[in-house]
mmCIF file of C-alpha atoms in Angstrom:
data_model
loop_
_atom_site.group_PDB
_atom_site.id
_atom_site.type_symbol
_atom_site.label_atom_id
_atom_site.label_comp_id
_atom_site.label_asym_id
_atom_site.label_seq_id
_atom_site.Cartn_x
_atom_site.Cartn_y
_atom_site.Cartn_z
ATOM 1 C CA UNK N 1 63.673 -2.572 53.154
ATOM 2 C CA UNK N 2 60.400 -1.242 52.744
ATOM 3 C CA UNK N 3 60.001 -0.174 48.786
ATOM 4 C CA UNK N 4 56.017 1.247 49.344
ATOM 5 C CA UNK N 5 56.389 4.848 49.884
ATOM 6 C CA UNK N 6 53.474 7.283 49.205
ATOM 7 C CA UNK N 7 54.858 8.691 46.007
ATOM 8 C CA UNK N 8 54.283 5.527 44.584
ATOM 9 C CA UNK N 9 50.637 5.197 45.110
ATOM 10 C CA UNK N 10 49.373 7.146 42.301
ATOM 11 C CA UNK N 11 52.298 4.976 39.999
ATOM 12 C CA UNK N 12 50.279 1.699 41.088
ATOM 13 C CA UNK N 13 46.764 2.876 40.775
ATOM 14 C CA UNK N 14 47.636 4.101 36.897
ATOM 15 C CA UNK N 15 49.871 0.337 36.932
ATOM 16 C CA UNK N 16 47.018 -1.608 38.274
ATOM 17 C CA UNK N 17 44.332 -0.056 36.108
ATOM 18 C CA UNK N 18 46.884 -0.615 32.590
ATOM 19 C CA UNK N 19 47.257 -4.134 33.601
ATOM 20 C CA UNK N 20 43.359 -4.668 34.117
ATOM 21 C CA UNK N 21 42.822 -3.227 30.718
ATOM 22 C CA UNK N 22 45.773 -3.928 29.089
ATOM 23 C CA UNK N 23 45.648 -0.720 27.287
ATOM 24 C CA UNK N 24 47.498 2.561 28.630
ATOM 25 C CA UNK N 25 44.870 4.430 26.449
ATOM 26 C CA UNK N 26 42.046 3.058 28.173
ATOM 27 C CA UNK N 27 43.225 2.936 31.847
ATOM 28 C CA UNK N 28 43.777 7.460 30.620
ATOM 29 C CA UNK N 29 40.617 7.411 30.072
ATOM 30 C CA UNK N 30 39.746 5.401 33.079
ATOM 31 C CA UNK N 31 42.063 7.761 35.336
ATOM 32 C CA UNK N 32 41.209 11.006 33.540
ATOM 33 C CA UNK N 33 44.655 10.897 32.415
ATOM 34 C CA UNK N 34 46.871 11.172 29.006
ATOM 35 C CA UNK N 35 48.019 7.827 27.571
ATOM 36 C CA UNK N 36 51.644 9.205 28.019
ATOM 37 C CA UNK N 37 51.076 10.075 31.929
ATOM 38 C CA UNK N 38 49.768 6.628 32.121
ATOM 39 C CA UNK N 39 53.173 5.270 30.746
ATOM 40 C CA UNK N 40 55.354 7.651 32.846
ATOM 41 C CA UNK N 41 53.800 6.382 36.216
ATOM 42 C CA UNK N 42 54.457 2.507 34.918
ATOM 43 C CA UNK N 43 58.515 3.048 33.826
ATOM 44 C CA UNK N 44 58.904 5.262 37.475
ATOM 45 C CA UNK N 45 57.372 2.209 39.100
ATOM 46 C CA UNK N 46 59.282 -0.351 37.077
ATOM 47 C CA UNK N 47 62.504 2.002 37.682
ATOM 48 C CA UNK N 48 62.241 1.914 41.632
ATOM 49 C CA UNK N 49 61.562 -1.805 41.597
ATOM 50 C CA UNK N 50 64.274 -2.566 39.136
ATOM 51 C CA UNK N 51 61.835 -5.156 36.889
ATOM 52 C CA UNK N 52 60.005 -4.990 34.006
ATOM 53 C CA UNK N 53 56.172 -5.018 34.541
ATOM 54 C CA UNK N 54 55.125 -4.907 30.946
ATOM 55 C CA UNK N 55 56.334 -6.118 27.167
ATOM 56 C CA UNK N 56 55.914 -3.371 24.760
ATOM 57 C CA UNK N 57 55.221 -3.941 21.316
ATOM 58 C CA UNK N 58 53.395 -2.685 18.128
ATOM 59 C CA UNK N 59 50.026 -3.335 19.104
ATOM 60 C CA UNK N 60 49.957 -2.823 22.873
ATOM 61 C CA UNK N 61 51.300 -3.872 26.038
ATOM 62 C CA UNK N 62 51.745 -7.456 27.689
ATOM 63 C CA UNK N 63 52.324 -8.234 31.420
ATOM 64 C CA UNK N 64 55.594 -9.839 32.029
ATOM 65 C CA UNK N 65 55.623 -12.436 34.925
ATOM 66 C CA UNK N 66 56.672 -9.845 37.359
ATOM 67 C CA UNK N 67 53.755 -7.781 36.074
ATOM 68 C CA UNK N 68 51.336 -10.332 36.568
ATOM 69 C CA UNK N 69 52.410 -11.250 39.972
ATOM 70 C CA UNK N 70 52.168 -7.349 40.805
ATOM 71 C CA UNK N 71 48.970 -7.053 38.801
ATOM 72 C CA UNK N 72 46.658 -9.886 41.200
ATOM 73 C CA UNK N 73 48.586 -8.397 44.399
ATOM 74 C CA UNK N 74 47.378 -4.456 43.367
ATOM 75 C CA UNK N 75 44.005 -5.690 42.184
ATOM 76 C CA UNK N 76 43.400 -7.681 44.882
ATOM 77 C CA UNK N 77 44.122 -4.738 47.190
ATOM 78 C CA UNK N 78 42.245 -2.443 45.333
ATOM 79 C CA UNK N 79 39.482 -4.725 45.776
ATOM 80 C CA UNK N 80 39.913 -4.861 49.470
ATOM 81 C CA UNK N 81 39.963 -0.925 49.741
ATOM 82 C CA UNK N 82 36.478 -0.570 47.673
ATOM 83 C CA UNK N 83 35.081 -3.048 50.043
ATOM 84 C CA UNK N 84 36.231 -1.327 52.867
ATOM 85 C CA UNK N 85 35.122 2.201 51.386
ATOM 86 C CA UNK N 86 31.698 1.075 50.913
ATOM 87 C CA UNK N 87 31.248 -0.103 54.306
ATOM 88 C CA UNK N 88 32.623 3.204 55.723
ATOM 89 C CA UNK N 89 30.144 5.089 53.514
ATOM 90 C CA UNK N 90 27.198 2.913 54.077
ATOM 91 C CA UNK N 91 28.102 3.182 58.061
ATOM 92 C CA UNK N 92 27.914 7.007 57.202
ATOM 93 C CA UNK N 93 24.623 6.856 55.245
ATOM 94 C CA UNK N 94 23.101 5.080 57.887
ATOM 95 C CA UNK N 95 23.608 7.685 60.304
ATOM 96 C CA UNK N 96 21.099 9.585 58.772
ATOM 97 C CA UNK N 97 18.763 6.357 58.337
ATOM 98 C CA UNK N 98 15.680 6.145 61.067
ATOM 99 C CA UNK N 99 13.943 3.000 60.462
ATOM 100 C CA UNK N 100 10.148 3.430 62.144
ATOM 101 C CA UNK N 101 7.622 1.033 62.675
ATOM 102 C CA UNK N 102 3.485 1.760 63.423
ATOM 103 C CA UNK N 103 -0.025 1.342 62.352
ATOM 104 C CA UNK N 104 -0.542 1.837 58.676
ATOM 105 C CA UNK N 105 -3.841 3.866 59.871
ATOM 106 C CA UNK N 106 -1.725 6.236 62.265
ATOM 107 C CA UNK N 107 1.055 6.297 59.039
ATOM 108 C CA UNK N 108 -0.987 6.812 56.507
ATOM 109 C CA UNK N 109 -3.743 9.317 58.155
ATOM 110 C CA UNK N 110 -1.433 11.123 61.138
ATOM 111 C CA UNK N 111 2.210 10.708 60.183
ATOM 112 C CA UNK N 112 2.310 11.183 56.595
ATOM 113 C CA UNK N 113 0.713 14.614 56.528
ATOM 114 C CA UNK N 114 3.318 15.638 58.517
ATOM 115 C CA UNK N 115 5.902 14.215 57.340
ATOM 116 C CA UNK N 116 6.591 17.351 54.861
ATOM 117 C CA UNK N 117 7.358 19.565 57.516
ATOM 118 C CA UNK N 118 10.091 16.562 59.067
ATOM 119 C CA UNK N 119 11.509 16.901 55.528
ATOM 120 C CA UNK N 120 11.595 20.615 55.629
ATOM 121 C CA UNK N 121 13.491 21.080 59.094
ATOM 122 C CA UNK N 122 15.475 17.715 58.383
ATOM 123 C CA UNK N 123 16.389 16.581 55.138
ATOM 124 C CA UNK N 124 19.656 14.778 55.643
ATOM 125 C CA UNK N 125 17.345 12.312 57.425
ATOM 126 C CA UNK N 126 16.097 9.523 55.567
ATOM 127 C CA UNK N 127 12.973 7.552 56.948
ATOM 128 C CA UNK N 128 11.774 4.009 56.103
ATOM 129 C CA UNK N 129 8.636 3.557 57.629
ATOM 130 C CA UNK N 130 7.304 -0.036 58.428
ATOM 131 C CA UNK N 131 3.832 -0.829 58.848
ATOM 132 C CA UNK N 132 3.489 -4.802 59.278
ATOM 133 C CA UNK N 133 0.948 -5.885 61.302
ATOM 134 C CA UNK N 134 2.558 -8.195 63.174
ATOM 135 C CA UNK N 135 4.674 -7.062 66.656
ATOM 136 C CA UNK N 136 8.008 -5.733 65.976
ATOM 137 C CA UNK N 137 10.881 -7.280 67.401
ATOM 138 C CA UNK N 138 13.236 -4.530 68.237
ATOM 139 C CA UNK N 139 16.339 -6.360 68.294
ATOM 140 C CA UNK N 140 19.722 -5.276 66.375
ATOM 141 C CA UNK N 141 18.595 -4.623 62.690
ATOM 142 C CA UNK N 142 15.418 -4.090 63.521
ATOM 143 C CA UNK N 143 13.766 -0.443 63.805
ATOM 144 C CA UNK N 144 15.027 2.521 65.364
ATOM 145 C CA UNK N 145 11.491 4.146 67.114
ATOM 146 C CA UNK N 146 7.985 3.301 67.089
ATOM 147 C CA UNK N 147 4.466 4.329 67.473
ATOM 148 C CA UNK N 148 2.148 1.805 69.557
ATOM 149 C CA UNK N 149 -0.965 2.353 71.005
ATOM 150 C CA UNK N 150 -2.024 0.760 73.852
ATOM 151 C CA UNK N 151 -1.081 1.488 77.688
ATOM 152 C CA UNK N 152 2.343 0.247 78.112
ATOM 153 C CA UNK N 153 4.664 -0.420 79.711
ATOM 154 C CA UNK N 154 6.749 -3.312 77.096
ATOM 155 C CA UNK N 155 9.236 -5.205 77.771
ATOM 156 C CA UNK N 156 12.637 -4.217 76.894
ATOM 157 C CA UNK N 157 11.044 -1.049 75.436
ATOM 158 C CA UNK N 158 11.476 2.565 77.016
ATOM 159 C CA UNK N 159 8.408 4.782 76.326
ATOM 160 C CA UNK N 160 7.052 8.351 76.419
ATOM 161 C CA UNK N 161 3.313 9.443 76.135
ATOM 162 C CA UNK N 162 2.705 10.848 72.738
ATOM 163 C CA UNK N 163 -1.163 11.097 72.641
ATOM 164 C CA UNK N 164 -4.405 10.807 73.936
ATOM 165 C CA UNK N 165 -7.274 9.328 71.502
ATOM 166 C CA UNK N 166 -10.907 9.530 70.633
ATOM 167 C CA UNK N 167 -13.806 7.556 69.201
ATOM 168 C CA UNK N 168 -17.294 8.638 67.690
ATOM 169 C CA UNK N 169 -19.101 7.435 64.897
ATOM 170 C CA UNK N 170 -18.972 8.021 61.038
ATOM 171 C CA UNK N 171 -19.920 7.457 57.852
ATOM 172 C CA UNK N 172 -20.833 7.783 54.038
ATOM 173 C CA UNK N 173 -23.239 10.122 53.157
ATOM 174 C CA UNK N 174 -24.778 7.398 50.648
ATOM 175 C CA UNK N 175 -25.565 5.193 53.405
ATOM 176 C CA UNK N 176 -28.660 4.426 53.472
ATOM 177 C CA UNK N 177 -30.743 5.470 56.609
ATOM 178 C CA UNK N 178 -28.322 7.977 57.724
ATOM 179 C CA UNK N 179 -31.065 10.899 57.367
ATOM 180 C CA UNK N 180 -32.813 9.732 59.602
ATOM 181 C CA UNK N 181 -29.715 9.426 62.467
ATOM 182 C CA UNK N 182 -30.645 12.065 64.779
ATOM 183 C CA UNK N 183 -28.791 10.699 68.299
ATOM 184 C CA UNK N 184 -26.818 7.772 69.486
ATOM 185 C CA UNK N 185 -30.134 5.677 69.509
ATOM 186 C CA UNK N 186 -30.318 5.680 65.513
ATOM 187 C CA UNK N 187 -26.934 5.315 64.969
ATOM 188 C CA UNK N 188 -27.356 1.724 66.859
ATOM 189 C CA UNK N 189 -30.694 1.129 63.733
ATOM 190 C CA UNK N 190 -27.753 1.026 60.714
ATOM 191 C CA UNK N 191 -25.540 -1.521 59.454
ATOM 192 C CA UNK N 192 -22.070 -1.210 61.621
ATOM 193 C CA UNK N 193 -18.321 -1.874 60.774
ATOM 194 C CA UNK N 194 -16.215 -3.073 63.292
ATOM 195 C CA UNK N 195 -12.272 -3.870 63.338
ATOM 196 C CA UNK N 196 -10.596 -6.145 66.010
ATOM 197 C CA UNK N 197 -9.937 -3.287 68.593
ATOM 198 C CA UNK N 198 -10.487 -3.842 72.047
ATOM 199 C CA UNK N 199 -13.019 -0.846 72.439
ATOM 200 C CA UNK N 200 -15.414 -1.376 69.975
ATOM 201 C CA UNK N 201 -18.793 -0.422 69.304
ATOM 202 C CA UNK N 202 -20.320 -2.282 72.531
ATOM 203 C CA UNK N 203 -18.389 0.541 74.635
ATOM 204 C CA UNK N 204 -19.528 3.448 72.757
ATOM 205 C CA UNK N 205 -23.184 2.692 72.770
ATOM 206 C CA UNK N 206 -22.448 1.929 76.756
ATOM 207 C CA UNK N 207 -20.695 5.432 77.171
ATOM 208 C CA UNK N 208 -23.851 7.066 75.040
ATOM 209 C CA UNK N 209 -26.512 5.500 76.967
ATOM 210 C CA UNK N 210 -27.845 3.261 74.795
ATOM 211 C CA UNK N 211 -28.757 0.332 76.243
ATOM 212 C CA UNK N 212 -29.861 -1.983 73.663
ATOM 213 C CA UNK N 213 -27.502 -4.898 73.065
ATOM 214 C CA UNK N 214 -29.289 -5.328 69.334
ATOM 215 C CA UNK N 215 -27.255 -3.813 66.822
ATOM 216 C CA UNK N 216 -26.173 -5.196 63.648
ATOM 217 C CA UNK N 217 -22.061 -5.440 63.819
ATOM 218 C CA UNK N 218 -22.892 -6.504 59.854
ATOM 219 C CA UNK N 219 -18.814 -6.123 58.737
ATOM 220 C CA UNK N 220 -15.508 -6.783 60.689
ATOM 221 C CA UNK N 221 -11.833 -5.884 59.296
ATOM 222 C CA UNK N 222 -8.780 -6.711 61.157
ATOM 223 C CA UNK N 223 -7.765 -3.405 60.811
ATOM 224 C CA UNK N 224 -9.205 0.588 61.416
ATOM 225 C CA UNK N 225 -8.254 1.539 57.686
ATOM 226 C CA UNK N 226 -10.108 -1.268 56.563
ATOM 227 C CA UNK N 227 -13.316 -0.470 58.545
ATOM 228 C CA UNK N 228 -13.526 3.301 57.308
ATOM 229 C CA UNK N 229 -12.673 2.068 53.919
ATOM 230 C CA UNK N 230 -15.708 -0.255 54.138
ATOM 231 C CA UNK N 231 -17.572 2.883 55.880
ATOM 232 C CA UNK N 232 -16.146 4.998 52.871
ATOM 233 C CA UNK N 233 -18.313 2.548 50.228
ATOM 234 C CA UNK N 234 -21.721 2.949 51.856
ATOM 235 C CA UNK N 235 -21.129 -0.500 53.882
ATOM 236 C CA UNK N 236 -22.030 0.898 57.272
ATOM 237 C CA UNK N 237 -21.183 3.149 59.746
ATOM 238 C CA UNK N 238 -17.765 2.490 61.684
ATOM 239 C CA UNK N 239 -16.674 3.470 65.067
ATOM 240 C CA UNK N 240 -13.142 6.269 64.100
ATOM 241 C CA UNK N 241 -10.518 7.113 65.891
ATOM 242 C CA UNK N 242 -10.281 10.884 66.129
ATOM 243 C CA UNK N 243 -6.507 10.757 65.260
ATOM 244 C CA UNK N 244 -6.828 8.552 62.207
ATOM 245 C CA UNK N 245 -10.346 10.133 60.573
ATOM 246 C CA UNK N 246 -9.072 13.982 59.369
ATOM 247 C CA UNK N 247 -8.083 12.678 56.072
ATOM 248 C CA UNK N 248 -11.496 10.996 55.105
ATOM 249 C CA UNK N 249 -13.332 14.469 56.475
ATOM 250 C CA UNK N 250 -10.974 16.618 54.609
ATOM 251 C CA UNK N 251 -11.994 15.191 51.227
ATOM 252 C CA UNK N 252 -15.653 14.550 52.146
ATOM 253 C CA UNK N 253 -15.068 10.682 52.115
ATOM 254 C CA UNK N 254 -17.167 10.331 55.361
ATOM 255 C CA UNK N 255 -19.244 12.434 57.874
ATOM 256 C CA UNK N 256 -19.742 12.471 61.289
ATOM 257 C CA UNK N 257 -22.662 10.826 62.868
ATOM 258 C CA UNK N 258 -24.832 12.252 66.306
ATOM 259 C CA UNK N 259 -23.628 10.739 69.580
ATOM 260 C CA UNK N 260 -20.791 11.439 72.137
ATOM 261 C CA UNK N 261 -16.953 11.552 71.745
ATOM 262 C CA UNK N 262 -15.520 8.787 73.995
ATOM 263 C CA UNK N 263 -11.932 8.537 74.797
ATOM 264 C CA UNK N 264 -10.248 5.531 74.339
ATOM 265 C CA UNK N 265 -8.734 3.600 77.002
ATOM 266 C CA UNK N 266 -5.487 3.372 75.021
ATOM 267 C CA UNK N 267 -2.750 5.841 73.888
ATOM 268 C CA UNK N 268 0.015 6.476 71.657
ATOM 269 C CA UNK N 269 3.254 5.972 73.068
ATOM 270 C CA UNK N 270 6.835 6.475 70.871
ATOM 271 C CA UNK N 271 8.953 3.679 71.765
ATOM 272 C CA UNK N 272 12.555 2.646 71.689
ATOM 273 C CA UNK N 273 14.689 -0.159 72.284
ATOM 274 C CA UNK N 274 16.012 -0.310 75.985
ATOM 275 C CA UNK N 275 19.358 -1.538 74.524
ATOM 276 C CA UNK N 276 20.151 0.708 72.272
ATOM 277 C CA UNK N 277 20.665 4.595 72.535
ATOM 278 C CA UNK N 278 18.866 6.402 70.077
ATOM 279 C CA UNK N 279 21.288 7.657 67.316
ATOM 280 C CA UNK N 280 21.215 11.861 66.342
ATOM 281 C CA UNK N 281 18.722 11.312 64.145
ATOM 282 C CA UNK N 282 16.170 9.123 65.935
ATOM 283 C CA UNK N 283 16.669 11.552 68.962
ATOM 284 C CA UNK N 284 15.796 14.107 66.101
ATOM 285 C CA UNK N 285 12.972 12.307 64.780
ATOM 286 C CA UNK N 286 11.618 11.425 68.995
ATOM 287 C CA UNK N 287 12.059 15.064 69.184
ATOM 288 C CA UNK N 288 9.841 16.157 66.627
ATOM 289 C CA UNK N 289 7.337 13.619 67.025
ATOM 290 C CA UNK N 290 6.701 14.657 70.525
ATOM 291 C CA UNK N 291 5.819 18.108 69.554
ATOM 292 C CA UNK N 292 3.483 16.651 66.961
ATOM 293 C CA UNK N 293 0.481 16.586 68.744
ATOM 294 C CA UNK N 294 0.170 20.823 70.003
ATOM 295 C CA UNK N 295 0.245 21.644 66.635
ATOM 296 C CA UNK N 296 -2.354 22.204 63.765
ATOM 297 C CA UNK N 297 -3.968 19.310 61.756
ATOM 298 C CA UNK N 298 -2.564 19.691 58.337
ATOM 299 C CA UNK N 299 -5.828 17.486 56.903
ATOM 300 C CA UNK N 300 -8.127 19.728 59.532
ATOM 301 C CA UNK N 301 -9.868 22.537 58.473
ATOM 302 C CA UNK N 302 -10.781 25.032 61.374
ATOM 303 C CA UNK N 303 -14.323 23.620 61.515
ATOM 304 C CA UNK N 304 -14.028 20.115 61.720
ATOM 305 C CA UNK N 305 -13.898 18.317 64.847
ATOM 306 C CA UNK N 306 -17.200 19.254 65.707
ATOM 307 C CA UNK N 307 -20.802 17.297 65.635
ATOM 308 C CA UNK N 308 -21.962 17.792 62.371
ATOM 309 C CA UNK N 309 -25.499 19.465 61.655
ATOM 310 C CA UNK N 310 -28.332 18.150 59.852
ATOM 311 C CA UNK N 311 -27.884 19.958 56.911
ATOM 312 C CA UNK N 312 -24.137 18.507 57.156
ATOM 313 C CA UNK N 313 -24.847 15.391 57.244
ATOM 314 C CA UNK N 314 -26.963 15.187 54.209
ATOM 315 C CA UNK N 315 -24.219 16.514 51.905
#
């Protein structure tokens, strides 16, 4: 005969937490509950199973042998319940987890400025953004969606076209020589930067006409942040990527220098893993990335983008 009915729940909750404690006082206060509610759940359990769980006496309560047998079988399924209650809410929570993986110069100077309006129009969503250098392996645990430029297509990856890209020079308005800098020419006379992409500044001088092969590549980072960083302290000038400069015009970090806008060879594509259907919220992150790009620079004021003057490069 089964003697576990649903009444009796609450009666072994208050039981189990009074034999944990071994205080009635302190599993009330555990339960929200008076100390005499406490007691009146442990004699209606005791009273349907016909034993005595606990020993009462002046200073407390004691488990009987009953009790303690009762006691490690209720805690132990309490214990299995919480377990299975966190999984069940972590499974929840990470419904609304998108785990994303790019550049840290297309996170930190494209995504992140517009990541407040993803917050505003989503904020049940919950992003962690990954920006290792090395290739992702988008295997089970791994991320969700990711940003790659290059010109596809990847193996075991399903893509869509995000964006086009650009290159032209820049640079501090402390470096020296820069004054002078009137076309593509001069810009080949300075110290350069140069990261390890596969357009570098070989191909722009090409595309501008310039057909010395003398210039001085004087610094080389592995990465595009690093290069306008190194641009940023008066190092040289570096070949930017239209989509990764705004921030470093919009504070005045670096300036544009004469000489033709050349698009790249590679784009931005958002990928995903073949395997794996996007969850609701990666399809509602995909989503919003891909209208991304028709919209307004947040870091762009209405007059950038365009050759800089004289006079504006000497600021």
């Amino acid at each position: 005969m089964t003697l576990l009915r649903t009444d009796l729940l609450p009666a072994l909750a208050a039981f189990e937490s009074a034999a944990r404690h071994q205080n009635f006082a302190h599993a009330a206060e555990e339960l929200h509950l008076t100390a005499s509610a406490v007691s009146h759940h442990v004699r209606k359990l005791e009273g349907r199973l016909g034993i005595v769980l606990f020993q009462r006496h002046a200073r407390g309560v004691a488990l009987t042998a009953e009790g303690r047998q009762l006691a490690d079988a209720a805690s132990n399924a309490m214990a299995d319940m919480d377990s299975v209650l966190g999984t069940l809410h972590r499974a929840r929570d990470e419904d609304d987890v998108v785990r994303v993986t790019t550049l840290q110069s297309l996170a930190y100077a494209w995504l992140l400025p517009r990541l407040p309006r993803f917050a505003a129009a989503h904020p049940r969503v919950r992003l962690h953004v990954d920006t290792t250098l090395s290739l992702t392996r988008f295997d089970e645990g791994g991320p969700d969606v990711g940003i790659r430029y290059g010109q596809g297509p990847w193996t075991g990856l399903s893509a869509q076209p995000l964006m086009g890209d650009s290159l032209f020079p820049v640079a501090s308005a402390k470096l020296g020589g820069i004054e002078q800098a009137r076309d593509a020419e001069d810009v080949a006379k300075l110290p350069l930067v140069a990261d390890l992409s596969r357009q570098g500044w070989a191909d722009w001088f090409r595309a501008a006409g310039v057909r010395t092969t003398r210039f001085d590549e004087r610094y080389s980072f592995s990465d595009s942040t690093g290069a306008l960083m190194a641009a940023v302290q008066g190092l040289g000038a570096a070949l930017a990527r239209e989509r990764i400069v705004a921030p470093y015009f919009a504070d005045g970090r670096l300036v544009r220098l004469p000489g033709p806008t050349v698009p790249t060879r590679y784009s931005y594509f958002v990928v995903t893993p073949a395997h794996r259907r996007p969850r609701a919220a990666v399809r509602t992150f995909i989503d919003w990335l891909l209208t991304q790009p028709s919209l307004p620079d947040p870091m762009v004021a209405p007059t950038q983008g365009v050759a800089p003057s004289r006079r504006k490069v000497r600021q």
